[in-house]
mmCIF file with all atom_site columns, C-alpha atoms in Angstrom:
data_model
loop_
_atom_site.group_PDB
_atom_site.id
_atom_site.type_symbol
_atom_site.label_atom_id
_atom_site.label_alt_id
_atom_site.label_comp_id
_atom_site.label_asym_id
_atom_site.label_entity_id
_atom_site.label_seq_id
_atom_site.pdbx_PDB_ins_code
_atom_site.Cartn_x
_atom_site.Cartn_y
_atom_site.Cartn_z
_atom_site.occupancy
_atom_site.B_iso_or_equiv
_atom_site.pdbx_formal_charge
_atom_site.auth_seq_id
_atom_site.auth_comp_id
_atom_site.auth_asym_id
_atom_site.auth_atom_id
_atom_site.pdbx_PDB_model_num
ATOM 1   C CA . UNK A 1 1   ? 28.393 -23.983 62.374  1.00 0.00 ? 1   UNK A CA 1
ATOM 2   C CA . UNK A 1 2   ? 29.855 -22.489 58.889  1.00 0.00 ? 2   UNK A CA 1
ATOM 3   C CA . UNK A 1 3   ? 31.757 -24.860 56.739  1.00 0.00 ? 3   UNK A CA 1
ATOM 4   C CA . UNK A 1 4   ? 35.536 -24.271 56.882  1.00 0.00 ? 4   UNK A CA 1
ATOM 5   C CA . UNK A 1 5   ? 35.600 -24.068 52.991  1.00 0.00 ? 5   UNK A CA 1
ATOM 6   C CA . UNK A 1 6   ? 33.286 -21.049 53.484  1.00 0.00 ? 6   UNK A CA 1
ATOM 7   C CA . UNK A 1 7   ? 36.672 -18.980 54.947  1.00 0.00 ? 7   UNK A CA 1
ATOM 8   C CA . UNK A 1 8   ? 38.885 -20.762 51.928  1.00 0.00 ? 8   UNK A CA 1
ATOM 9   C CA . UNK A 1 9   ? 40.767 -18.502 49.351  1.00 0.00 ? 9   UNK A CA 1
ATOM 10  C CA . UNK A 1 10  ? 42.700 -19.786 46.446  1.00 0.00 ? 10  UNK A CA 1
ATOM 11  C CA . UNK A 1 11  ? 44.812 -17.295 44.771  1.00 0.00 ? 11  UNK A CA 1
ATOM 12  C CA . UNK A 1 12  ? 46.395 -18.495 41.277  1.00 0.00 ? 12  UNK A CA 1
ATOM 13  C CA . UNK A 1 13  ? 48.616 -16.938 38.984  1.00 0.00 ? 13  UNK A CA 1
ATOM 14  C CA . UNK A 1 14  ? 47.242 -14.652 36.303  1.00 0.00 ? 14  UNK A CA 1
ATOM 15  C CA . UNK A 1 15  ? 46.984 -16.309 32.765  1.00 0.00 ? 15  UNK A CA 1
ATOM 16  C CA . UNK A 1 16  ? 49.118 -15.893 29.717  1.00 0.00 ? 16  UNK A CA 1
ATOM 17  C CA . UNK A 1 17  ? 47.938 -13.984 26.832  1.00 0.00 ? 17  UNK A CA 1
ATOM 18  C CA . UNK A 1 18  ? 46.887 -16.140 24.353  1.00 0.00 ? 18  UNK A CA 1
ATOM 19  C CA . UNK A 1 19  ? 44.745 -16.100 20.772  1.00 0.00 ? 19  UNK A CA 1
ATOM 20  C CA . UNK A 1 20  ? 43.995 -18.348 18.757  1.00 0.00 ? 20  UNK A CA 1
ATOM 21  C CA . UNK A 1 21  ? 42.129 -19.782 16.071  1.00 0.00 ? 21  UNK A CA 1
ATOM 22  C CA . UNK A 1 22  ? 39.274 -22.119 17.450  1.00 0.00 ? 22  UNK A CA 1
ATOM 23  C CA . UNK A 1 23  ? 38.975 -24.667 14.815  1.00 0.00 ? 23  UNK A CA 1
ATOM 24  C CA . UNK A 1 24  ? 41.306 -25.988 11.782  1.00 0.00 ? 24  UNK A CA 1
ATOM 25  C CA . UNK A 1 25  ? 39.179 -24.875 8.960   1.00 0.00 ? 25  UNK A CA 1
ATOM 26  C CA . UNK A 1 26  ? 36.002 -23.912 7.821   1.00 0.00 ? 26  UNK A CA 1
ATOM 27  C CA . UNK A 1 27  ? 33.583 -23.687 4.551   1.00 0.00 ? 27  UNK A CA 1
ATOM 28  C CA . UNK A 1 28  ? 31.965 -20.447 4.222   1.00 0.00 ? 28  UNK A CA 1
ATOM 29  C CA . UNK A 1 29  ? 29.053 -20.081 2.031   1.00 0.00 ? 29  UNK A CA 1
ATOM 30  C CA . UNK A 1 30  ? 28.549 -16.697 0.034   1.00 0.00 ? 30  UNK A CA 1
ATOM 31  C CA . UNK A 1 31  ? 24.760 -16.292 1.729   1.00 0.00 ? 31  UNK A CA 1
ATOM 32  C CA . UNK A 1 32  ? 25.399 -16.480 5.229   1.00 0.00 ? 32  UNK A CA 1
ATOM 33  C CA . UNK A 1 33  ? 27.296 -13.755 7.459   1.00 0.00 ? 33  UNK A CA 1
ATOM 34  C CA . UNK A 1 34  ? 31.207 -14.677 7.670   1.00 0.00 ? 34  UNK A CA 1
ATOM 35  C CA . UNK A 1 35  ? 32.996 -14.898 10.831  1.00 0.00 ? 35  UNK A CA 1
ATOM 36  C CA . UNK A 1 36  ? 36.073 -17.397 11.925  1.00 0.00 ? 36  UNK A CA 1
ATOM 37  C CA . UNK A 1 37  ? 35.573 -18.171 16.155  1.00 0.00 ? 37  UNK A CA 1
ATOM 38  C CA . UNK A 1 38  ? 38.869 -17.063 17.817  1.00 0.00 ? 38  UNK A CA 1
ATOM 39  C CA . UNK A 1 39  ? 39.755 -18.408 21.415  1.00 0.00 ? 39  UNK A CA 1
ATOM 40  C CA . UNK A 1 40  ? 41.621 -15.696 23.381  1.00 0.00 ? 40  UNK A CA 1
ATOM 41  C CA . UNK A 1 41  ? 42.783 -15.020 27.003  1.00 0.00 ? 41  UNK A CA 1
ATOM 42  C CA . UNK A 1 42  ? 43.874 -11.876 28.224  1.00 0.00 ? 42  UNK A CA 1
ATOM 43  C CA . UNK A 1 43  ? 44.216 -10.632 24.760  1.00 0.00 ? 43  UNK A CA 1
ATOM 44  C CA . UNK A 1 44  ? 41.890 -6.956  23.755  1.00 0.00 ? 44  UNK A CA 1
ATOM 45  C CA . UNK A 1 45  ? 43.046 -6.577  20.520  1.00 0.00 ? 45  UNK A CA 1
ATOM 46  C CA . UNK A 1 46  ? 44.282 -9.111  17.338  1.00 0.00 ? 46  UNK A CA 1
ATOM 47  C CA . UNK A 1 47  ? 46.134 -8.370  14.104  1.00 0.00 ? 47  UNK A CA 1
ATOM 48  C CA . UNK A 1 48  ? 45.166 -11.238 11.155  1.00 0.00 ? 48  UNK A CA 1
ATOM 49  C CA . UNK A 1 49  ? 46.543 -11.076 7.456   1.00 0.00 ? 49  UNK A CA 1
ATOM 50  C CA . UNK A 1 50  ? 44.201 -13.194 4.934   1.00 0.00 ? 50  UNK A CA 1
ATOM 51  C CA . UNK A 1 51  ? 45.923 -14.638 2.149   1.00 0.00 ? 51  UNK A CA 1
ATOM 52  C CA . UNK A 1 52  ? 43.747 -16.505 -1.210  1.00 0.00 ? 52  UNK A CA 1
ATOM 53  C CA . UNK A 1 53  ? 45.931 -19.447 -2.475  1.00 0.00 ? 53  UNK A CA 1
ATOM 54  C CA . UNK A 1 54  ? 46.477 -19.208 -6.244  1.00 0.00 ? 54  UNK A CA 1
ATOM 55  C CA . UNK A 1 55  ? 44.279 -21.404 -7.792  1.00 0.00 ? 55  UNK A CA 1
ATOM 56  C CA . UNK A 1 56  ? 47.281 -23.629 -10.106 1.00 0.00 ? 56  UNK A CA 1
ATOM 57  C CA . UNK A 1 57  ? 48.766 -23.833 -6.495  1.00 0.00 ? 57  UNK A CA 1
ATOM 58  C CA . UNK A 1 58  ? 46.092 -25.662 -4.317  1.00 0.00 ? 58  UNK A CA 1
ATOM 59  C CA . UNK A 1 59  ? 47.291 -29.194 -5.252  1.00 0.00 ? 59  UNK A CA 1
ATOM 60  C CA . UNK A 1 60  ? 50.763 -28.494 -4.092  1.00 0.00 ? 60  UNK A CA 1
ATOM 61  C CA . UNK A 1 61  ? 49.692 -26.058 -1.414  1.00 0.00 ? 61  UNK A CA 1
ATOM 62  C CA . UNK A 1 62  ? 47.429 -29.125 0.013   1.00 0.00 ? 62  UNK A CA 1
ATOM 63  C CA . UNK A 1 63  ? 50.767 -31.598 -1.068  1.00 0.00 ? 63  UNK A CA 1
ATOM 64  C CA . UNK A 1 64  ? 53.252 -29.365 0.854   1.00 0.00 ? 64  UNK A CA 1
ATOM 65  C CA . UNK A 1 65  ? 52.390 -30.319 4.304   1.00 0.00 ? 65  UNK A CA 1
ATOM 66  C CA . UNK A 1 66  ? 51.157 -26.799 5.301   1.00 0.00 ? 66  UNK A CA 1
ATOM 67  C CA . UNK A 1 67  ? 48.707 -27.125 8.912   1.00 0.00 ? 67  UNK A CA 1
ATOM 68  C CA . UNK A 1 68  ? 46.810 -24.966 10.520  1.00 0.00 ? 68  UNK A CA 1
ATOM 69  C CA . UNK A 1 69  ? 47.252 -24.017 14.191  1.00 0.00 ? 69  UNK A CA 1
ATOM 70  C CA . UNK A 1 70  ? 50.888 -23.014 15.751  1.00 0.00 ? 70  UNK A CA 1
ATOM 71  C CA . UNK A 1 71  ? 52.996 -21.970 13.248  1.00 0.00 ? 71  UNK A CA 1
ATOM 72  C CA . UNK A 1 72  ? 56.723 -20.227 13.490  1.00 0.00 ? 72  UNK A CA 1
ATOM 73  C CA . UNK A 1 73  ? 58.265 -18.130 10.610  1.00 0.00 ? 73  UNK A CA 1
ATOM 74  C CA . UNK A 1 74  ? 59.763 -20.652 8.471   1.00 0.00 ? 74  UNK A CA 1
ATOM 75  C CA . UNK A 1 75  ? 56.175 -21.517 7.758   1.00 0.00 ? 75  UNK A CA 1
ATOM 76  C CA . UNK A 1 76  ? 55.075 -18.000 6.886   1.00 0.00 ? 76  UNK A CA 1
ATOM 77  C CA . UNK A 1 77  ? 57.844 -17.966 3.949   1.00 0.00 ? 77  UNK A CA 1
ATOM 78  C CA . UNK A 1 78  ? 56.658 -21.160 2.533   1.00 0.00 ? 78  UNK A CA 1
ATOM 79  C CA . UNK A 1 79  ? 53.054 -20.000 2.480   1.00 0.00 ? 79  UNK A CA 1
ATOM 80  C CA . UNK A 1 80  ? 54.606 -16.738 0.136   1.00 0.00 ? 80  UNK A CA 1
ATOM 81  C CA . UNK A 1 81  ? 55.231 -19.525 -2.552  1.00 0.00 ? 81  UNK A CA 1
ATOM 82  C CA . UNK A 1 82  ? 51.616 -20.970 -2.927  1.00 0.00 ? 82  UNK A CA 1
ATOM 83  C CA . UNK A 1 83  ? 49.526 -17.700 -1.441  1.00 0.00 ? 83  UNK A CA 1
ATOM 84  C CA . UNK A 1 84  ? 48.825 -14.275 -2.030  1.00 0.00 ? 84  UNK A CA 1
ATOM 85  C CA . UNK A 1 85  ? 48.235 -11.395 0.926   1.00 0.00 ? 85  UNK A CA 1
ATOM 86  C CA . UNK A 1 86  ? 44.803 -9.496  0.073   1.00 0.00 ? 86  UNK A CA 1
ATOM 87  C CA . UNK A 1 87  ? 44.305 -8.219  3.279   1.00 0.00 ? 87  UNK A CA 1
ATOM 88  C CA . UNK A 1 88  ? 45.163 -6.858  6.884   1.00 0.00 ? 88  UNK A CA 1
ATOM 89  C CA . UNK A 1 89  ? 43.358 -6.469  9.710   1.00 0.00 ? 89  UNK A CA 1
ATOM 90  C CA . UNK A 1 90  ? 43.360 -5.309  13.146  1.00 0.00 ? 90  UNK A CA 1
ATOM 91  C CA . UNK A 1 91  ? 40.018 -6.508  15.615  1.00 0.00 ? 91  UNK A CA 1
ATOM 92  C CA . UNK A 1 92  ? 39.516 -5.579  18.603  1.00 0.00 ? 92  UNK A CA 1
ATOM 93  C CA . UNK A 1 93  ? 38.404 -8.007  21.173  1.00 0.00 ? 93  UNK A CA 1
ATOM 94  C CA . UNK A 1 94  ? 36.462 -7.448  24.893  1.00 0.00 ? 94  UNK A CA 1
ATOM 95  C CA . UNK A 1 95  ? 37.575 -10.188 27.204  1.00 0.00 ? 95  UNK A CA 1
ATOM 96  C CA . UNK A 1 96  ? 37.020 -10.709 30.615  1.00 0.00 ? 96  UNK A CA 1
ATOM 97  C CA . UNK A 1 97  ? 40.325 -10.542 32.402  1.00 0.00 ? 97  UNK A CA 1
ATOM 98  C CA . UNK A 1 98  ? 41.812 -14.007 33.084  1.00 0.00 ? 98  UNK A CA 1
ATOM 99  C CA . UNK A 1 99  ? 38.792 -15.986 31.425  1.00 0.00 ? 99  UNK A CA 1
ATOM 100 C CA . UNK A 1 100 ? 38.753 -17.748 28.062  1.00 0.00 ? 100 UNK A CA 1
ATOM 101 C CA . UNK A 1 101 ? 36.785 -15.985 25.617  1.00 0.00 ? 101 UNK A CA 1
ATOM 102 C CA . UNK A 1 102 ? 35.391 -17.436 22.587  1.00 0.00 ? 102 UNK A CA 1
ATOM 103 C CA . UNK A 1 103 ? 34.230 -15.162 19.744  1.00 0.00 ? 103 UNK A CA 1
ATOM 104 C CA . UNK A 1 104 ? 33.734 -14.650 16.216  1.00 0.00 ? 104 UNK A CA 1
ATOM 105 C CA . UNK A 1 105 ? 35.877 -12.365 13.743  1.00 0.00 ? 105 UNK A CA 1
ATOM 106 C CA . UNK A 1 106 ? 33.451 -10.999 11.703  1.00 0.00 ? 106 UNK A CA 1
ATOM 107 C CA . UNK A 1 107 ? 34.913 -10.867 7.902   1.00 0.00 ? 107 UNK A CA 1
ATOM 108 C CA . UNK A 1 108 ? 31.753 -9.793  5.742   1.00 0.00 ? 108 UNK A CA 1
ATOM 109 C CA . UNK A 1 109 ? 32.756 -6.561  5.165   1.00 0.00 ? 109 UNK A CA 1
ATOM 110 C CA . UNK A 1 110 ? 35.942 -7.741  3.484   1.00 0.00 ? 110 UNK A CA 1
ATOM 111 C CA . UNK A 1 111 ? 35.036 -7.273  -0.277  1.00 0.00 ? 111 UNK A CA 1
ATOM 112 C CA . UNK A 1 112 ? 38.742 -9.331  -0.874  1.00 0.00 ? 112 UNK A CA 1
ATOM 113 C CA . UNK A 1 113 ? 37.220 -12.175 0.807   1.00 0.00 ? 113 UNK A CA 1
ATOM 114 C CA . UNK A 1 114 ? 33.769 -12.329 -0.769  1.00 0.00 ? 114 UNK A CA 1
ATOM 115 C CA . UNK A 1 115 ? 35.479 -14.144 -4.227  1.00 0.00 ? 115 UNK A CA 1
ATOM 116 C CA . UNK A 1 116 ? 35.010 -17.986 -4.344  1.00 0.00 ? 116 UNK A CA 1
ATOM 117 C CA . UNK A 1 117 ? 38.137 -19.383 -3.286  1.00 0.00 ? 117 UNK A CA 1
ATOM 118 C CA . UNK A 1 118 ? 40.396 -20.840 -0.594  1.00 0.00 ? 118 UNK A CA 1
ATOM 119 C CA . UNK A 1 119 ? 41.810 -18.293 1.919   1.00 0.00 ? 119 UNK A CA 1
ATOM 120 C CA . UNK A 1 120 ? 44.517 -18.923 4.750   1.00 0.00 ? 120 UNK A CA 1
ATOM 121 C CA . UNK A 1 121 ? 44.195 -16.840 8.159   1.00 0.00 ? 121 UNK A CA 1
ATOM 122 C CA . UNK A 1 122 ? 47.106 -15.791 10.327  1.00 0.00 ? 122 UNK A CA 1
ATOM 123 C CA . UNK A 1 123 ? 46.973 -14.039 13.411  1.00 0.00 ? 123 UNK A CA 1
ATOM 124 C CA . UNK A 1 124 ? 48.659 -13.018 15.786  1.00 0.00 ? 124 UNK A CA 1
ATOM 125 C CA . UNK A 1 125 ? 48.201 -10.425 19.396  1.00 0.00 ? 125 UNK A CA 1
ATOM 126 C CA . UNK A 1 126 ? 48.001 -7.098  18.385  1.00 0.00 ? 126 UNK A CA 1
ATOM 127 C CA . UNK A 1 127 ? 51.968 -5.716  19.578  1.00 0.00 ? 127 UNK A CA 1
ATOM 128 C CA . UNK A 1 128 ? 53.303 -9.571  19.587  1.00 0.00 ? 128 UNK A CA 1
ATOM 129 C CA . UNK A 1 129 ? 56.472 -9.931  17.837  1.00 0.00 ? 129 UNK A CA 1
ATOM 130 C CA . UNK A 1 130 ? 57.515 -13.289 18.868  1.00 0.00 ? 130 UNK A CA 1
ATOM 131 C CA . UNK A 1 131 ? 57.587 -15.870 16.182  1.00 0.00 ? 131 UNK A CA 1
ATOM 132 C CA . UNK A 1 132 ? 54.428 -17.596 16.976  1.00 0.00 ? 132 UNK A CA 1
ATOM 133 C CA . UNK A 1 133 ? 50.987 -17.587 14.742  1.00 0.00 ? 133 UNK A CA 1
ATOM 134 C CA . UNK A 1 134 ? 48.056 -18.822 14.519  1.00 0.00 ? 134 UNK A CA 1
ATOM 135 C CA . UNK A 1 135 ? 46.363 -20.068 11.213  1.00 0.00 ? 135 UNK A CA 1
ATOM 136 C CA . UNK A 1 136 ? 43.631 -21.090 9.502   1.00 0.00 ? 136 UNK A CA 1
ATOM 137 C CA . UNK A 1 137 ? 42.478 -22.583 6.024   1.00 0.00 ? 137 UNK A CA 1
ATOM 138 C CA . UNK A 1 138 ? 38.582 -21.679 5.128   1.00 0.00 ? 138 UNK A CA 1
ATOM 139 C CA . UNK A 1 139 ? 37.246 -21.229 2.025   1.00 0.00 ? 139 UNK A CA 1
ATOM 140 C CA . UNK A 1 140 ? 34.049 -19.515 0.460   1.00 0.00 ? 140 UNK A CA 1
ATOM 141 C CA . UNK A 1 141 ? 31.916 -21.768 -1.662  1.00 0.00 ? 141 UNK A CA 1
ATOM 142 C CA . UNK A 1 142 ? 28.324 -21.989 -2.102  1.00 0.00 ? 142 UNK A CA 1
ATOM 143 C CA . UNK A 1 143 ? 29.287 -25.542 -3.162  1.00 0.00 ? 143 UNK A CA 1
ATOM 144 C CA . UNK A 1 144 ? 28.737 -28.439 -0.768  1.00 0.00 ? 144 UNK A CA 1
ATOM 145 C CA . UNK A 1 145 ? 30.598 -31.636 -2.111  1.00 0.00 ? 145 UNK A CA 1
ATOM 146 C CA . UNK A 1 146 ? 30.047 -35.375 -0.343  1.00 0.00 ? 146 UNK A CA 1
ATOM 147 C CA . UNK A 1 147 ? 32.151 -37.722 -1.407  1.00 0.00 ? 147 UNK A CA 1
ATOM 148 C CA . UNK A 1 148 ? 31.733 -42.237 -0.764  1.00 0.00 ? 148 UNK A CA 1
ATOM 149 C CA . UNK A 1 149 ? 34.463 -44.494 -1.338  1.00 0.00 ? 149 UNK A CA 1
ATOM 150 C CA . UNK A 1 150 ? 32.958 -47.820 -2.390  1.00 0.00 ? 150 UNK A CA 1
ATOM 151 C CA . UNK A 1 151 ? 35.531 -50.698 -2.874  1.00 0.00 ? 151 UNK A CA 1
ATOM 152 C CA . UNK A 1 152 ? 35.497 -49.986 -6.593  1.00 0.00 ? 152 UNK A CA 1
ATOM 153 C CA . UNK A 1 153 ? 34.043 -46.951 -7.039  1.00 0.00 ? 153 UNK A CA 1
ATOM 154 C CA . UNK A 1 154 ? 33.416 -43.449 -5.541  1.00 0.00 ? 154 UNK A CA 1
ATOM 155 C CA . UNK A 1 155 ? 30.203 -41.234 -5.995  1.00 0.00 ? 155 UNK A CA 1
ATOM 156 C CA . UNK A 1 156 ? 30.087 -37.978 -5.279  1.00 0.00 ? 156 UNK A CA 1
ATOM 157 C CA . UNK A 1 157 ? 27.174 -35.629 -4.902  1.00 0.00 ? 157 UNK A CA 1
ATOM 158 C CA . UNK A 1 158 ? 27.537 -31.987 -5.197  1.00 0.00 ? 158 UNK A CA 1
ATOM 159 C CA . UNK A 1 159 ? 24.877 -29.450 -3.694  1.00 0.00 ? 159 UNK A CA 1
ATOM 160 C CA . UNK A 1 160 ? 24.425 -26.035 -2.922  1.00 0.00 ? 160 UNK A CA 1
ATOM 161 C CA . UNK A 1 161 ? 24.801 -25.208 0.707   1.00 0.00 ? 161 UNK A CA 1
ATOM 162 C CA . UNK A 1 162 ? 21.818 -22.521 0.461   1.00 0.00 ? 162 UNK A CA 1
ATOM 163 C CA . UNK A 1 163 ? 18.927 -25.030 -0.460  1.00 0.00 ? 163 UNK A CA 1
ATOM 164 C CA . UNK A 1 164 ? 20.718 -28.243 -0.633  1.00 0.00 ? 164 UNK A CA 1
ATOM 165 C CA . UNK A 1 165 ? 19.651 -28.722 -4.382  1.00 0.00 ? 165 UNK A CA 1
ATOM 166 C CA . UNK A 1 166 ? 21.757 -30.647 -6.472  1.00 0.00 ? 166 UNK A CA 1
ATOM 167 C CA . UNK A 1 167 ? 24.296 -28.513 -8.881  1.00 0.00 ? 167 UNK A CA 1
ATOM 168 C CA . UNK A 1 168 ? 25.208 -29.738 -12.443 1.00 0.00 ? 168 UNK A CA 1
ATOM 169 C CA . UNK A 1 169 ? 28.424 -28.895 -14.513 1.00 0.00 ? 169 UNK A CA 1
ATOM 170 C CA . UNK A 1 170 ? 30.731 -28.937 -12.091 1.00 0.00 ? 170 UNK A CA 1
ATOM 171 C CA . UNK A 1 171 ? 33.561 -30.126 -12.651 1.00 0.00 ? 171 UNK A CA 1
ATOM 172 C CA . UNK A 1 172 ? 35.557 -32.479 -10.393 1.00 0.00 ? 172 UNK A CA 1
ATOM 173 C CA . UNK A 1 173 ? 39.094 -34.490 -11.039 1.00 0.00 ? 173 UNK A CA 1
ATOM 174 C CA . UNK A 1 174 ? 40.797 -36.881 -8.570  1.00 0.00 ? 174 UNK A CA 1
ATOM 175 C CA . UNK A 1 175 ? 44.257 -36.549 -7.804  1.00 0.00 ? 175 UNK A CA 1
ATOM 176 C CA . UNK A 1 176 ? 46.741 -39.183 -6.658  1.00 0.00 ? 176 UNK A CA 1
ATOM 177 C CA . UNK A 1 177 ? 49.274 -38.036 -3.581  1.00 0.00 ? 177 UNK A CA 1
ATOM 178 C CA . UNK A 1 178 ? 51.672 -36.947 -6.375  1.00 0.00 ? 178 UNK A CA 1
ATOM 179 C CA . UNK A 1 179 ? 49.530 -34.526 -7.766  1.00 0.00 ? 179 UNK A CA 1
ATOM 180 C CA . UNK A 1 180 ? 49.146 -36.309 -10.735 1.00 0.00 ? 180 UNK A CA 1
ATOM 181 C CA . UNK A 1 181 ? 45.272 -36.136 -11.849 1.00 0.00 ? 181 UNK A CA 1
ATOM 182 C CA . UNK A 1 182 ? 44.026 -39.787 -12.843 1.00 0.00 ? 182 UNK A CA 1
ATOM 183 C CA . UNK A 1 183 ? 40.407 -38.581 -13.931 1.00 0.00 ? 183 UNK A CA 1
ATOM 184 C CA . UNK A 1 184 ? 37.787 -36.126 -14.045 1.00 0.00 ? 184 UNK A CA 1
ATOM 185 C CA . UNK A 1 185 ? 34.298 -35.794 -14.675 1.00 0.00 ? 185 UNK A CA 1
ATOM 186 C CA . UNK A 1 186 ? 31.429 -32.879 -14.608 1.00 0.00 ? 186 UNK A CA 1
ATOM 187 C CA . UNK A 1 187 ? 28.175 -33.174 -12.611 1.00 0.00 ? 187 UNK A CA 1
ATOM 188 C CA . UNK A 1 188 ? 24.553 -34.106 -13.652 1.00 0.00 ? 188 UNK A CA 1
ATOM 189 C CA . UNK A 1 189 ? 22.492 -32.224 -11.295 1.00 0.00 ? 189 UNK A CA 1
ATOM 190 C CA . UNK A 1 190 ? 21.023 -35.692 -10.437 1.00 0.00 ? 190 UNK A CA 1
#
């Protein structure tokens, strides 16, 4: 005897196209290669516009309530006020039909996204005109910052990410939820 599963088929339906961004944000540094991991099924091909977020607007951009993921038109228009486009792209993906496919969008040879800064990713299928994107927040800093909140205190250590050595005069200020800043202060290097 064979096994009656051996005879078995199981048809299902195919999969909706889908693409989208794999993660809610990332912190690129300026030494290593650049890429931002896209999930996609049944998708070949993605269109993505990159916007930098003015640098006076990152409190209120952060304040406004913005998220990454799923994200619908009204979104897009309130992103205009706090961000501005640098760039579009279209790349082109090779799935396996009906699998999920997990890859990288390589952005290194963007010169617009080389600058220090933080950047805000929307994409969308390549011919999809429904309302429907997908974003992401990264940013590119060679700065790595680690932050303790003590009961009466905080202390924060800044490094590079290339060789984890600590970075003085930089300076930091704390905000409250209003924006307002209660302090600052500029690194040692210590």
């Amino acid at each position: 005897g064979k096994n009656a599963l051996d005879k078995l088929t199981v048809r299902t339906r195919k999969l909706e196209a889908v693409a989208s961004f794999a993660s809610s944000g990332f912190v690129l540094s300026s030494h290593s290669k650049k890429g931002l991991p896209i999930s996609v099924v049944n998708v070949s091909a993605v269109d993505v516009n990159f916007f930098r977020v003015n640098l006076q607007c990152i409190s209120a951009f952060f304040q406004s309530n913005i998220n990454s993921g799923k994200v619908n038109d009204y979104w897009l228009k309130r992103l205009a006020g706090y961000a501005e486009l640098i760039h579009t792209s279209r790349f082109e993906i090779n799935p396996t039909a009906n699998q999920r496919t997990l890859t990288n969008i390589n952005i290194s040879h963007i010169a617009r996204l080389q600058q220090q800064g933080l950047y805000v990713a929307v994409m969308k299928q390549a011919g999809d005109y429904t309302s429907q994107s997908s974003v992401i927040f990264f940013s590119v800093s060679d700065i790595g910052l680690h932050l303790r909140r003590y009961e009466d205190h905080f202390s924060v250590f800044v490094n590079d990410i290339a060789d984890g050595k600590a970075i003085g005069g930089v300076q930091l200020a704390l905000y409250n939820p209003a924006g307002e800043r209660l302090t600052e202060t500029e690194t040692n290097g210590e």
